[in-house]
GROMACS .gro file of C-alpha atoms in nm:
model
  480
    1MET     CA    1  -2.605   2.607  -3.084
    2THR     CA    2  -2.919   2.442  -2.962
    3LEU     CA    3  -3.062   2.601  -2.648
    4LEU     CA    4  -3.262   2.330  -2.477
    5GLN     CA    5  -3.527   2.452  -2.238
    6VAL     CA    6  -3.566   2.241  -1.927
    7GLU     CA    7  -3.814   1.986  -2.055
    8SER     CA    8  -3.818   1.611  -2.113
    9ASN     CA    9  -3.538   1.516  -2.351
   10HIS     CA   10  -3.365   1.183  -2.294
   11PHE     CA   11  -3.081   1.077  -2.519
   12THR     CA   12  -3.049   0.698  -2.521
   13ASN     CA   13  -2.776   0.459  -2.625
   14ASP     CA   14  -2.700   0.092  -2.600
   15LYS     CA   15  -2.441   0.058  -2.324
   16ASN     CA   16  -2.422  -0.319  -2.379
   17THR     CA   17  -2.237  -0.281  -2.707
   18LYS     CA   18  -1.859  -0.295  -2.709
   19ASP     CA   19  -1.813   0.043  -2.877
   20VAL     CA   20  -2.082   0.276  -2.750
   21MET     CA   21  -2.169   0.570  -2.973
   22TYR     CA   22  -2.278   0.845  -2.737
   23PRO     CA   23  -2.484   1.143  -2.857
   24TYR     CA   24  -2.214   1.365  -2.709
   25GLU     CA   25  -1.842   1.309  -2.689
   26LEU     CA   26  -1.812   1.575  -2.418
   27VAL     CA   27  -2.053   1.741  -2.176
   28VAL     CA   28  -1.912   2.043  -1.993
   29ILE     CA   29  -2.072   2.156  -1.667
   30GLY     CA   30  -2.028   2.529  -1.604
   31SER     CA   31  -1.985   2.811  -1.857
   32GLY     CA   32  -1.721   3.024  -1.688
   33PRO     CA   33  -1.393   3.094  -1.870
   34GLY     CA   34  -1.272   2.735  -1.826
   35GLY     CA   35  -1.593   2.563  -1.930
   36ALA     CA   36  -1.684   2.796  -2.215
   37TYR     CA   37  -1.342   2.800  -2.378
   38GLY     CA   38  -1.293   2.430  -2.313
   39ALA     CA   39  -1.624   2.360  -2.488
   40ILE     CA   40  -1.535   2.584  -2.783
   41ARG     CA   41  -1.190   2.429  -2.821
   42ALA     CA   42  -1.340   2.079  -2.807
   43ALA     CA   43  -1.586   2.172  -3.081
   44GLN     CA   44  -1.299   2.312  -3.291
   45LEU     CA   45  -1.130   1.973  -3.257
   46GLY     CA   46  -1.440   1.807  -3.400
   47LEU     CA   47  -1.606   1.677  -3.082
   48ARG     CA   48  -1.982   1.677  -3.029
   49VAL     CA   49  -2.018   1.907  -2.728
   50ALA     CA   50  -2.289   2.022  -2.487
   51LEU     CA   51  -2.239   2.295  -2.229
   52VAL     CA   52  -2.466   2.305  -1.921
   53GLU     CA   53  -2.514   2.628  -1.725
   54LYS     CA   54  -2.758   2.689  -1.437
   55ASP     CA   55  -2.712   3.067  -1.419
   56GLU     CA   56  -2.576   3.333  -1.654
   57VAL     CA   57  -2.351   3.233  -1.943
   58GLY     CA   58  -1.995   3.335  -1.862
   59GLY     CA   59  -1.996   3.234  -1.498
   60VAL     CA   60  -1.878   3.445  -1.204
   61CYS     CA   61  -1.590   3.610  -1.391
   62LEU     CA   62  -1.798   3.770  -1.662
   63ASN     CA   63  -2.113   3.840  -1.460
   64ARG     CA   64  -2.010   3.900  -1.097
   65GLY     CA   65  -1.631   3.921  -1.091
   66CYS     CA   66  -1.352   4.012  -1.329
   67ILE     CA   67  -1.543   4.217  -1.584
   68PRO     CA   68  -1.789   4.431  -1.382
   69SER     CA   69  -1.527   4.500  -1.114
   70LYS     CA   70  -1.276   4.625  -1.371
   71ALA     CA   71  -1.540   4.846  -1.532
   72ILE     CA   72  -1.616   5.006  -1.194
   73ILE     CA   73  -1.246   5.036  -1.111
   74ARG     CA   74  -1.194   5.219  -1.441
   75SER     CA   75  -1.454   5.475  -1.332
   76ALA     CA   76  -1.271   5.505  -1.000
   77GLN     CA   77  -0.940   5.570  -1.179
   78ILE     CA   78  -1.093   5.842  -1.397
   79PHE     CA   79  -1.265   6.004  -1.098
   80GLU     CA   80  -0.938   6.001  -0.903
   81LEU     CA   81  -0.745   6.144  -1.198
   82LEU     CA   82  -0.995   6.426  -1.256
   83LYS     CA   83  -0.964   6.530  -0.893
   84GLU     CA   84  -0.589   6.565  -0.953
   85ALA     CA   85  -0.629   6.755  -1.282
   86LYS     CA   86  -0.481   7.076  -1.135
   87THR     CA   87  -0.150   6.894  -1.093
   88PHE     CA   88  -0.138   6.860  -1.471
   89GLY     CA   89  -0.225   7.226  -1.530
   90ILE     CA   90  -0.593   7.162  -1.600
   91GLY     CA   91  -0.859   7.349  -1.407
   92LEU     CA   92  -1.194   7.191  -1.331
   93GLU     CA   93  -1.456   7.372  -1.130
   94LYS     CA   94  -1.621   7.062  -0.987
   95VAL     CA   95  -1.598   6.687  -1.035
   96SER     CA   96  -1.921   6.503  -0.953
   97LEU     CA   97  -2.008   6.136  -0.927
   98ASP     CA   98  -2.325   5.962  -1.048
   99TYR     CA   99  -2.268   5.615  -0.903
  100PRO     CA  100  -2.582   5.448  -1.044
  101ILE     CA  101  -2.447   5.528  -1.393
  102VAL     CA  102  -2.114   5.368  -1.295
  103ILE     CA  103  -2.301   5.048  -1.209
  104GLU     CA  104  -2.523   5.072  -1.516
  105ARG     CA  105  -2.218   5.102  -1.743
  106SER     CA  106  -2.062   4.793  -1.585
  107ARG     CA  107  -2.380   4.590  -1.644
  108LYS     CA  108  -2.400   4.700  -2.008
  109ILE     CA  109  -2.046   4.574  -2.061
  110VAL     CA  110  -2.138   4.243  -1.897
  111ASP     CA  111  -2.446   4.208  -2.116
  112ARG     CA  112  -2.247   4.279  -2.433
  113LEU     CA  113  -1.981   4.020  -2.349
  114SER     CA  114  -2.239   3.761  -2.243
  115LYS     CA  115  -2.419   3.792  -2.576
  116GLY     CA  116  -2.083   3.770  -2.752
  117LEU     CA  117  -2.001   3.448  -2.571
  118GLU     CA  118  -2.337   3.296  -2.663
  119PHE     CA  119  -2.265   3.388  -3.025
  120LEU     CA  120  -1.926   3.213  -3.008
  121LEU     CA  121  -2.088   2.899  -2.869
  122LYS     CA  122  -2.346   2.903  -3.146
  123LYS     CA  123  -2.080   2.971  -3.411
  124ASN     CA  124  -1.882   2.668  -3.293
  125LYS     CA  125  -2.195   2.446  -3.275
  126VAL     CA  126  -2.183   2.392  -2.899
  127ASP     CA  127  -2.524   2.294  -2.756
  128LEU     CA  128  -2.601   2.529  -2.466
  129ILE     CA  129  -2.836   2.371  -2.213
  130LYS     CA  130  -2.981   2.575  -1.926
  131GLY     CA  131  -3.039   2.404  -1.594
  132LYS     CA  132  -2.878   2.263  -1.281
  133ALA     CA  133  -2.659   1.961  -1.354
  134SER     CA  134  -2.564   1.651  -1.157
  135ILE     CA  135  -2.369   1.345  -1.261
  136ALA     CA  136  -2.568   1.020  -1.250
  137ASP     CA  137  -2.286   0.791  -1.364
  138PRO     CA  138  -1.953   0.820  -1.549
  139HIS     CA  139  -2.134   0.873  -1.881
  140ARG     CA  140  -2.458   1.046  -1.787
  141VAL     CA  141  -2.540   1.403  -1.682
  142LEU     CA  142  -2.884   1.495  -1.548
  143VAL     CA  143  -3.012   1.850  -1.598
  144GLU     CA  144  -3.305   1.952  -1.379
  145PRO     CA  145  -3.587   1.888  -1.409
  146SER     CA  146  -3.593   1.628  -1.685
  147VAL     CA  147  -3.303   1.636  -1.932
  148THR     CA  148  -3.055   1.349  -1.954
  149LEU     CA  149  -2.734   1.376  -2.152
  150ASP     CA  150  -2.536   1.063  -2.242
  151THR     CA  151  -2.174   1.134  -2.314
  152GLU     CA  152  -1.836   0.974  -2.359
  153LYS     CA  153  -1.660   1.224  -2.127
  154ILE     CA  154  -1.758   1.486  -1.872
  155LEU     CA  155  -1.568   1.805  -1.788
  156ILE     CA  156  -1.653   1.973  -1.456
  157SER     CA  157  -1.597   2.349  -1.451
  158THR     CA  158  -1.835   2.467  -1.180
  159GLY     CA  159  -1.598   2.723  -1.027
  160SER     CA  160  -1.619   2.863  -0.676
  161THR     CA  161  -1.832   3.081  -0.453
  162VAL     CA  162  -1.782   3.327  -0.169
  163LYS     CA  163  -1.664   3.166   0.154
  164GLU     CA  164  -1.870   3.223   0.468
  165VAL     CA  165  -1.691   3.361   0.775
  166SER     CA  166  -1.793   3.285   1.132
  167GLY     CA  167  -1.944   3.590   1.300
  168PHE     CA  168  -2.011   3.762   0.968
  169LYS     CA  169  -2.322   3.606   0.820
  170MET     CA  170  -2.391   3.779   0.490
  171ASP     CA  171  -2.738   3.937   0.476
  172GLU     CA  172  -2.640   4.138   0.164
  173LYS     CA  173  -2.754   4.457   0.338
  174PHE     CA  174  -2.516   4.525   0.624
  175ILE     CA  175  -2.272   4.240   0.563
  176ILE     CA  176  -2.223   4.194   0.191
  177SER     CA  177  -2.043   3.970  -0.056
  178SER     CA  178  -1.845   4.091  -0.355
  179ASP     CA  179  -2.145   3.992  -0.569
  180ARG     CA  180  -2.365   4.245  -0.391
  181ALA     CA  181  -2.091   4.510  -0.389
  182LEU     CA  182  -2.083   4.502  -0.769
  183MET     CA  183  -2.458   4.556  -0.797
  184GLN     CA  184  -2.558   4.806  -0.527
  185GLU     CA  185  -2.610   5.157  -0.661
  186VAL     CA  186  -2.562   5.345  -0.334
  187LEU     CA  187  -2.217   5.387  -0.183
  188PRO     CA  188  -2.189   5.332   0.192
  189LYS     CA  189  -2.047   5.617   0.400
  190SER     CA  190  -1.796   5.375   0.548
  191ILE     CA  191  -1.699   5.015   0.489
  192PHE     CA  192  -1.496   4.751   0.674
  193ILE     CA  193  -1.332   4.504   0.436
  194LEU     CA  194  -1.255   4.163   0.578
  195GLY     CA  195  -0.952   4.025   0.396
  196GLY     CA  196  -0.646   4.191   0.243
  197GLY     CA  197  -0.608   3.958  -0.054
  198VAL     CA  198  -0.691   4.039  -0.416
  199VAL     CA  199  -1.065   4.097  -0.364
  200GLY     CA  200  -1.011   4.304  -0.050
  201VAL     CA  201  -0.751   4.544  -0.191
  202GLU     CA  202  -0.938   4.598  -0.518
  203PHE     CA  203  -1.254   4.700  -0.336
  204ALA     CA  204  -1.057   4.906  -0.084
  205TYR     CA  205  -0.912   5.111  -0.370
  206LEU     CA  206  -1.244   5.136  -0.551
  207TYR     CA  207  -1.442   5.257  -0.250
  208ARG     CA  208  -1.176   5.499  -0.129
  209SER     CA  209  -1.149   5.659  -0.473
  210PHE     CA  210  -1.519   5.741  -0.452
  211GLY     CA  211  -1.477   5.899  -0.107
  212VAL     CA  212  -1.587   5.613   0.117
  213ASP     CA  213  -1.416   5.577   0.457
  214VAL     CA  214  -1.236   5.241   0.422
  215THR     CA  215  -1.079   5.006   0.676
  216ILE     CA  216  -0.921   4.684   0.555
  217LEU     CA  217  -0.827   4.398   0.789
  218GLU     CA  218  -0.587   4.114   0.709
  219ALA     CA  219  -0.495   3.827   0.942
  220GLN     CA  220  -0.147   3.789   0.795
  221SER     CA  221   0.136   4.037   0.852
  222ARG     CA  222   0.090   4.216   0.517
  223LEU     CA  223  -0.153   4.284   0.237
  224LEU     CA  224  -0.150   4.036  -0.054
  225PRO     CA  225   0.014   3.769   0.165
  226SER     CA  226   0.032   3.513  -0.118
  227LEU     CA  227   0.258   3.739  -0.326
  228ASP     CA  228   0.614   3.868  -0.288
  229ALA     CA  229   0.658   4.050   0.044
  230ASP     CA  230   0.780   4.371  -0.121
  231LEU     CA  231   0.450   4.405  -0.308
  232GLY     CA  232   0.234   4.392   0.003
  233ALA     CA  233   0.458   4.629   0.198
  234GLU     CA  234   0.466   4.888  -0.082
  235LEU     CA  235   0.090   4.862  -0.140
  236GLU     CA  236   0.021   4.921   0.228
  237ARG     CA  237   0.228   5.242   0.217
  238SER     CA  238   0.036   5.356  -0.091
  239PHE     CA  239  -0.300   5.277   0.067
  240ARG     CA  240  -0.216   5.469   0.383
  241LYS     CA  241  -0.134   5.774   0.170
  242LYS     CA  242  -0.482   5.747   0.018
  243GLY     CA  243  -0.638   5.746   0.363
  244ILE     CA  244  -0.722   5.376   0.376
  245LYS     CA  245  -0.688   5.234   0.726
  246VAL     CA  246  -0.490   4.908   0.714
  247LEU     CA  247  -0.502   4.655   1.000
  248CYS     CA  248  -0.259   4.367   0.941
  249SER     CA  249  -0.186   4.084   1.185
  250SER     CA  250  -0.546   4.134   1.300
  251ARG     CA  251  -0.852   3.914   1.334
  252ALA     CA  252  -1.217   4.014   1.341
  253SER     CA  253  -1.453   3.805   1.552
  254ARG     CA  254  -1.803   3.942   1.494
  255ALA     CA  255  -2.020   4.226   1.372
  256GLN     CA  256  -2.356   4.335   1.510
  257VAL     CA  257  -2.602   4.604   1.405
  258GLU     CA  258  -2.648   4.897   1.642
  259ASN     CA  259  -2.872   5.184   1.528
  260SER     CA  260  -2.825   5.103   1.157
  261VAL     CA  261  -2.446   5.090   1.196
  262LEU     CA  262  -2.227   4.784   1.241
  263LYS     CA  263  -2.010   4.744   1.549
  264ILE     CA  264  -1.713   4.527   1.455
  265SER     CA  265  -1.504   4.351   1.718
  266TYR     CA  266  -1.146   4.261   1.632
  267GLU     CA  267  -0.803   4.197   1.778
  268ASP     CA  268  -0.495   4.368   1.636
  269LYS     CA  269  -0.136   4.245   1.676
  270THR     CA  270  -0.142   4.342   2.047
  271ARG     CA  271  -0.418   4.078   2.090
  272VAL     CA  272  -0.633   4.327   2.275
  273GLU     CA  273  -0.998   4.329   2.163
  274LYS     CA  274  -1.103   4.655   2.004
  275GLU     CA  275  -1.409   4.791   1.830
  276LEU     CA  276  -1.482   5.010   1.533
  277TYR     CA  277  -1.794   5.112   1.346
  278ALA     CA  278  -1.886   5.100   0.977
  279HIS     CA  279  -2.202   5.121   0.769
  280GLN     CA  280  -2.121   4.799   0.583
  281VAL     CA  281  -1.886   4.502   0.600
  282LEU     CA  282  -1.756   4.342   0.280
  283VAL     CA  283  -1.647   3.980   0.321
  284GLY     CA  284  -1.356   3.926   0.085
  285ILE     CA  285  -1.167   3.656   0.266
  286GLY     CA  286  -1.167   3.381   0.007
  287ARG     CA  287  -1.371   3.137  -0.199
  288LYS     CA  288  -1.470   2.772  -0.180
  289ALA     CA  289  -1.514   2.515  -0.455
  290LEU     CA  290  -1.862   2.451  -0.597
  291SER     CA  291  -1.824   2.074  -0.587
  292GLU     CA  292  -2.134   1.993  -0.383
  293GLU     CA  293  -2.462   1.877  -0.533
  294LEU     CA  294  -2.291   1.724  -0.837
  295GLY     CA  295  -2.316   1.371  -0.699
  296LEU     CA  296  -1.939   1.326  -0.678
  297GLU     CA  297  -1.941   1.140  -0.346
  298LYS     CA  298  -2.160   0.856  -0.469
  299LEU     CA  299  -1.937   0.821  -0.774
  300GLY     CA  300  -1.629   0.791  -0.556
  301ILE     CA  301  -1.450   1.091  -0.706
  302GLU     CA  302  -1.167   1.196  -0.476
  303LEU     CA  303  -1.184   1.537  -0.307
  304ALA     CA  304  -0.944   1.733  -0.087
  305ASN     CA  305  -1.092   2.017   0.124
  306GLY     CA  306  -1.379   2.037  -0.120
  307TYR     CA  307  -1.155   2.062  -0.426
  308ILE     CA  308  -1.162   1.786  -0.687
  309LYS     CA  309  -0.834   1.597  -0.711
  310VAL     CA  310  -0.702   1.562  -1.067
  311ARG     CA  311  -0.398   1.428  -1.250
  312ASP     CA  312  -0.175   1.635  -1.479
  313ASN     CA  313  -0.421   1.576  -1.763
  314PHE     CA  314  -0.711   1.700  -1.542
  315GLN     CA  315  -0.856   1.349  -1.515
  316THR     CA  316  -1.031   1.265  -1.188
  317SER     CA  317  -1.025   0.925  -1.018
  318LEU     CA  318  -1.287   0.819  -1.277
  319PRO     CA  319  -1.130   0.795  -1.627
  320SER     CA  320  -1.424   0.953  -1.811
  321ILE     CA  321  -1.461   1.254  -1.580
  322PHE     CA  322  -1.228   1.556  -1.585
  323ALA     CA  323  -1.222   1.882  -1.390
  324ILE     CA  324  -1.066   2.226  -1.432
  325GLY     CA  325  -1.067   2.577  -1.286
  326ASP     CA  326  -1.146   2.692  -0.933
  327VAL     CA  327  -1.315   2.361  -0.850
  328ILE     CA  328  -0.973   2.186  -0.857
  329GLY     CA  329  -0.804   2.447  -0.638
  330PRO     CA  330  -0.552   2.732  -0.664
  331PRO     CA  331  -0.471   2.938  -0.852
  332LEU     CA  332  -0.831   3.060  -0.853
  333LEU     CA  333  -0.789   3.272  -1.165
  334ALA     CA  334  -1.009   3.311  -1.471
  335HIS     CA  335  -0.719   3.290  -1.714
  336ALA     CA  336  -0.585   2.981  -1.539
  337ALA     CA  337  -0.924   2.816  -1.580
  338SER     CA  338  -0.946   2.903  -1.951
  339GLU     CA  339  -0.598   2.763  -2.018
  340GLU     CA  340  -0.682   2.450  -1.816
  341GLY     CA  341  -1.003   2.406  -2.017
  342LYS     CA  342  -0.820   2.423  -2.348
  343ALA     CA  343  -0.538   2.200  -2.224
  344ALA     CA  344  -0.780   1.939  -2.087
  345VAL     CA  345  -0.975   1.894  -2.411
  346GLU     CA  346  -0.658   1.896  -2.622
  347MET     CA  347  -0.527   1.612  -2.406
  348MET     CA  348  -0.858   1.427  -2.442
  349ALA     CA  349  -0.829   1.459  -2.819
  350GLY     CA  350  -0.466   1.349  -2.823
  351LYS     CA  351  -0.348   1.688  -2.951
  352ARG     CA  352  -0.142   1.774  -2.648
  353HIS     CA  353   0.078   1.579  -2.411
  354ALA     CA  354   0.269   1.835  -2.204
  355PRO     CA  355   0.097   1.943  -1.880
  356LEU     CA  356   0.016   2.306  -1.807
  357THR     CA  357   0.301   2.490  -1.634
  358LYS     CA  358   0.129   2.660  -1.341
  359THR     CA  359   0.439   2.855  -1.235
  360ALA     CA  360   0.404   3.056  -1.557
  361ILE     CA  361   0.049   3.172  -1.483
  362PRO     CA  362   0.046   3.542  -1.388
  363SER     CA  363  -0.159   3.689  -1.106
  364CYS     CA  364  -0.297   4.043  -1.143
  365VAL     CA  365  -0.450   4.286  -0.895
  366TYR     CA  366  -0.639   4.581  -1.040
  367CYS     CA  367  -0.621   4.832  -0.758
  368HIS     CA  368  -0.419   5.147  -0.817
  369PRO     CA  369  -0.126   5.124  -0.829
  370GLU     CA  370  -0.170   4.789  -1.001
  371VAL     CA  371   0.006   4.474  -0.886
  372ALA     CA  372   0.113   4.176  -1.097
  373SER     CA  373   0.322   3.868  -1.030
  374VAL     CA  374   0.442   3.552  -1.200
  375GLY     CA  375   0.652   3.261  -1.077
  376LEU     CA  376   0.829   3.241  -0.744
  377SER     CA  377   0.860   3.513  -0.485
  378GLU     CA  378   1.203   3.589  -0.342
  379GLU     CA  379   1.110   3.408  -0.020
  380GLU     CA  380   0.984   3.100  -0.207
  381ALA     CA  381   1.299   3.080  -0.417
  382LYS     CA  382   1.524   3.102  -0.111
  383ASN     CA  383   1.315   2.841   0.073
  384LEU     CA  384   1.396   2.605  -0.215
  385ASN     CA  385   1.765   2.663  -0.135
  386LEU     CA  386   1.817   2.827  -0.473
  387THR     CA  387   2.093   3.078  -0.526
  388VAL     CA  388   1.910   3.386  -0.649
  389LYS     CA  389   1.996   3.718  -0.802
  390VAL     CA  390   1.747   3.998  -0.750
  391GLY     CA  391   1.704   4.289  -0.987
  392LYS     CA  392   1.485   4.585  -0.893
  393PHE     CA  393   1.399   4.909  -1.069
  394PRO     CA  394   1.178   5.182  -0.917
  395PHE     CA  395   0.923   5.367  -1.129
  396ARG     CA  396   1.041   5.694  -0.974
  397ALA     CA  397   1.346   5.654  -1.203
  398SER     CA  398   1.126   5.606  -1.511
  399GLY     CA  399   1.082   5.910  -1.736
  400ARG     CA  400   0.747   5.783  -1.866
  401ALA     CA  401   0.613   5.713  -1.516
  402LEU     CA  402   0.709   6.062  -1.399
  403ALA     CA  403   0.555   6.222  -1.709
  404GLU     CA  404   0.227   6.041  -1.644
  405GLY     CA  405   0.225   6.131  -1.276
  406HIS     CA  406   0.241   5.768  -1.159
  407ASP     CA  407   0.583   5.707  -1.007
  408GLU     CA  408   0.485   5.466  -0.728
  409GLY     CA  409   0.612   5.109  -0.731
  410PHE     CA  410   0.881   4.901  -0.894
  411VAL     CA  411   0.969   4.603  -1.111
  412LYS     CA  412   1.144   4.318  -0.934
  413VAL     CA  413   1.286   4.002  -1.091
  414ILE     CA  414   1.415   3.685  -0.927
  415VAL     CA  415   1.680   3.504  -1.132
  416ASP     CA  416   1.839   3.162  -1.077
  417GLY     CA  417   2.205   3.227  -1.004
  418SER     CA  418   2.308   2.895  -1.161
  419SER     CA  419   2.105   2.873  -1.482
  420GLY     CA  420   2.039   3.243  -1.530
  421LYS     CA  421   1.670   3.167  -1.590
  422LEU     CA  422   1.389   3.383  -1.461
  423LEU     CA  423   1.228   3.234  -1.149
  424GLY     CA  424   0.978   3.510  -1.083
  425GLY     CA  425   0.873   3.861  -1.172
  426HIS     CA  426   0.682   4.111  -0.958
  427ILE     CA  427   0.550   4.453  -1.054
  428MET     CA  428   0.369   4.724  -0.866
  429GLY     CA  429   0.282   5.040  -1.051
  430GLU     CA  430   0.103   5.192  -1.346
  431GLY     CA  431   0.033   4.932  -1.616
  432ALA     CA  432   0.163   4.641  -1.406
  433THR     CA  433  -0.109   4.404  -1.529
  434GLU     CA  434   0.000   4.464  -1.890
  435LEU     CA  435   0.377   4.472  -1.826
  436ILE     CA  436   0.372   4.130  -1.658
  437ALA     CA  437   0.315   3.967  -1.999
  438GLU     CA  438   0.681   4.018  -2.096
  439LEU     CA  439   0.810   3.843  -1.786
  440THR     CA  440   0.550   3.568  -1.826
  441LEU     CA  441   0.669   3.507  -2.183
  442ILE     CA  442   1.034   3.485  -2.073
  443GLN     CA  443   0.946   3.237  -1.800
  444SER     CA  444   0.711   3.032  -2.019
  445LEU     CA  445   0.979   2.987  -2.285
  446GLY     CA  446   1.243   2.899  -2.026
  447LEU     CA  447   1.476   3.170  -2.153
  448SER     CA  448   1.779   3.289  -1.962
  449VAL     CA  449   1.796   3.656  -1.873
  450GLU     CA  450   2.108   3.693  -2.089
  451GLN     CA  451   1.905   3.586  -2.392
  452VAL     CA  452   1.668   3.881  -2.359
  453LEU     CA  453   1.892   4.161  -2.234
  454ASP     CA  454   1.956   4.291  -2.586
  455VAL     CA  455   1.585   4.327  -2.669
  456VAL     CA  456   1.534   4.697  -2.745
  457HIS     CA  457   1.257   4.873  -2.554
  458ALA     CA  458   1.117   5.199  -2.690
  459HIS     CA  459   1.186   5.519  -2.495
  460PRO     CA  460   1.013   5.657  -2.303
  461THR     CA  461   0.790   5.364  -2.204
  462LEU     CA  462   0.693   5.191  -1.884
  463SER     CA  463   0.828   4.865  -2.030
  464GLU     CA  464   1.180   5.005  -1.994
  465ALA     CA  465   1.142   4.940  -1.621
  466VAL     CA  466   1.114   4.567  -1.693
  467HIS     CA  467   1.432   4.582  -1.902
  468GLU     CA  468   1.614   4.778  -1.632
  469ALA     CA  469   1.518   4.528  -1.362
  470LEU     CA  470   1.651   4.243  -1.577
  471LEU     CA  471   1.973   4.439  -1.633
  472ALA     CA  472   1.998   4.510  -1.259
  473SER     CA  473   1.983   4.136  -1.182
  474GLN     CA  474   2.306   4.101  -1.380
  475GLY     CA  475   2.468   4.413  -1.235
  476ARG     CA  476   2.429   4.600  -1.564
  477SER     CA  477   2.163   4.867  -1.500
  478LEU     CA  478   2.259   5.209  -1.635
  479ASN     CA  479   1.983   5.406  -1.461
  480ILE     CA  480   2.003   5.317  -1.092
   0.00000   0.00000   0.00000
């Protein structure tokens, strides 16, 4: 890997020749999961590749998202478990929290993975170039202040950023983004979380586990509104047991500082304006594509609501420019971006022809109990006028779940009544984000439920709950 500092370095070529030989066959903009793994895969396929990154290598996921948040959540899980040690017959005099060390540990993990990613880029001979990129023409990328990269193809993987909300301007002191929440070393006494999606519920769990007074507000009628309705309803019950205040079908209008505390105005489902107070507000209501400042408009690249429009092969309206990840729209998931990056470059190289099947991309939520989902929800399947069979198995009937003290939640499967194929799988409970892999594999391979019913699951394991839900969809469960 060649790390080019931002200095004059202009690669030239003769564009008047019929077959132009560019210094690079691919320039990737953005080093998040999609860009980094797309660049590495392209290099493995023999392409000459440069990767441009204006901030930290690894993008939002590694530095300010997936990885640090899961490290902090792990500390929250351990802290919560230790406080319940007496239930397991273990006496502890006092459990204390040193939150700055929690944050420090998360940053050490980030640093280790970032260095590992840089090593992988170097190992695969990907040129890493630091600086802010824009696209001058279909074959030329400018990197501020004075680097020009000529290339046969361009892959945009710039990701997304936190979405601003009217009435809640983020000052990163009183009203904070998820970025700030992952870095601050002092816990607020109370926090109001705007948004009951993935970001909102993860932080609600995290903060409550550490003793913070938490209120979470969601405009839709349930938490996790993009997932199966049973998941959101069950998670709300669990959160209320933990002491988290949940306001669904509610809208917040503004927040203002009064004596170092925020007064938040909102309307609940009665549509009467109410007020509550909190020491901080966390805006977790969504993200927007980072498609500005690339020069896309002058190139005529088509956009929709800020997202770049692409074909099945991730090609934009300009044949030499491709895009992947959050910048092309939902699902805004790191693992979706990495798969899109690999698929895009394999298609460029003629090594792949089948498009990526987005219905087989799982979605995971790392609160506790965990939530995971793949494919269609029950409501979505019925709206498609499909005849469905539903199988459901509660963890309270699982010997392993009871032994571990985590009996909340369930496994739910949606099966096509005609073909017998799995349409969707939904899990809430201990280990859900790991267990979803089995249902994702079944759906990805297009297997019928009957084809997998005889797969033996070890006993006692949490994975038995997946098997039991599949059996239940066929009226064959032996344990419920």
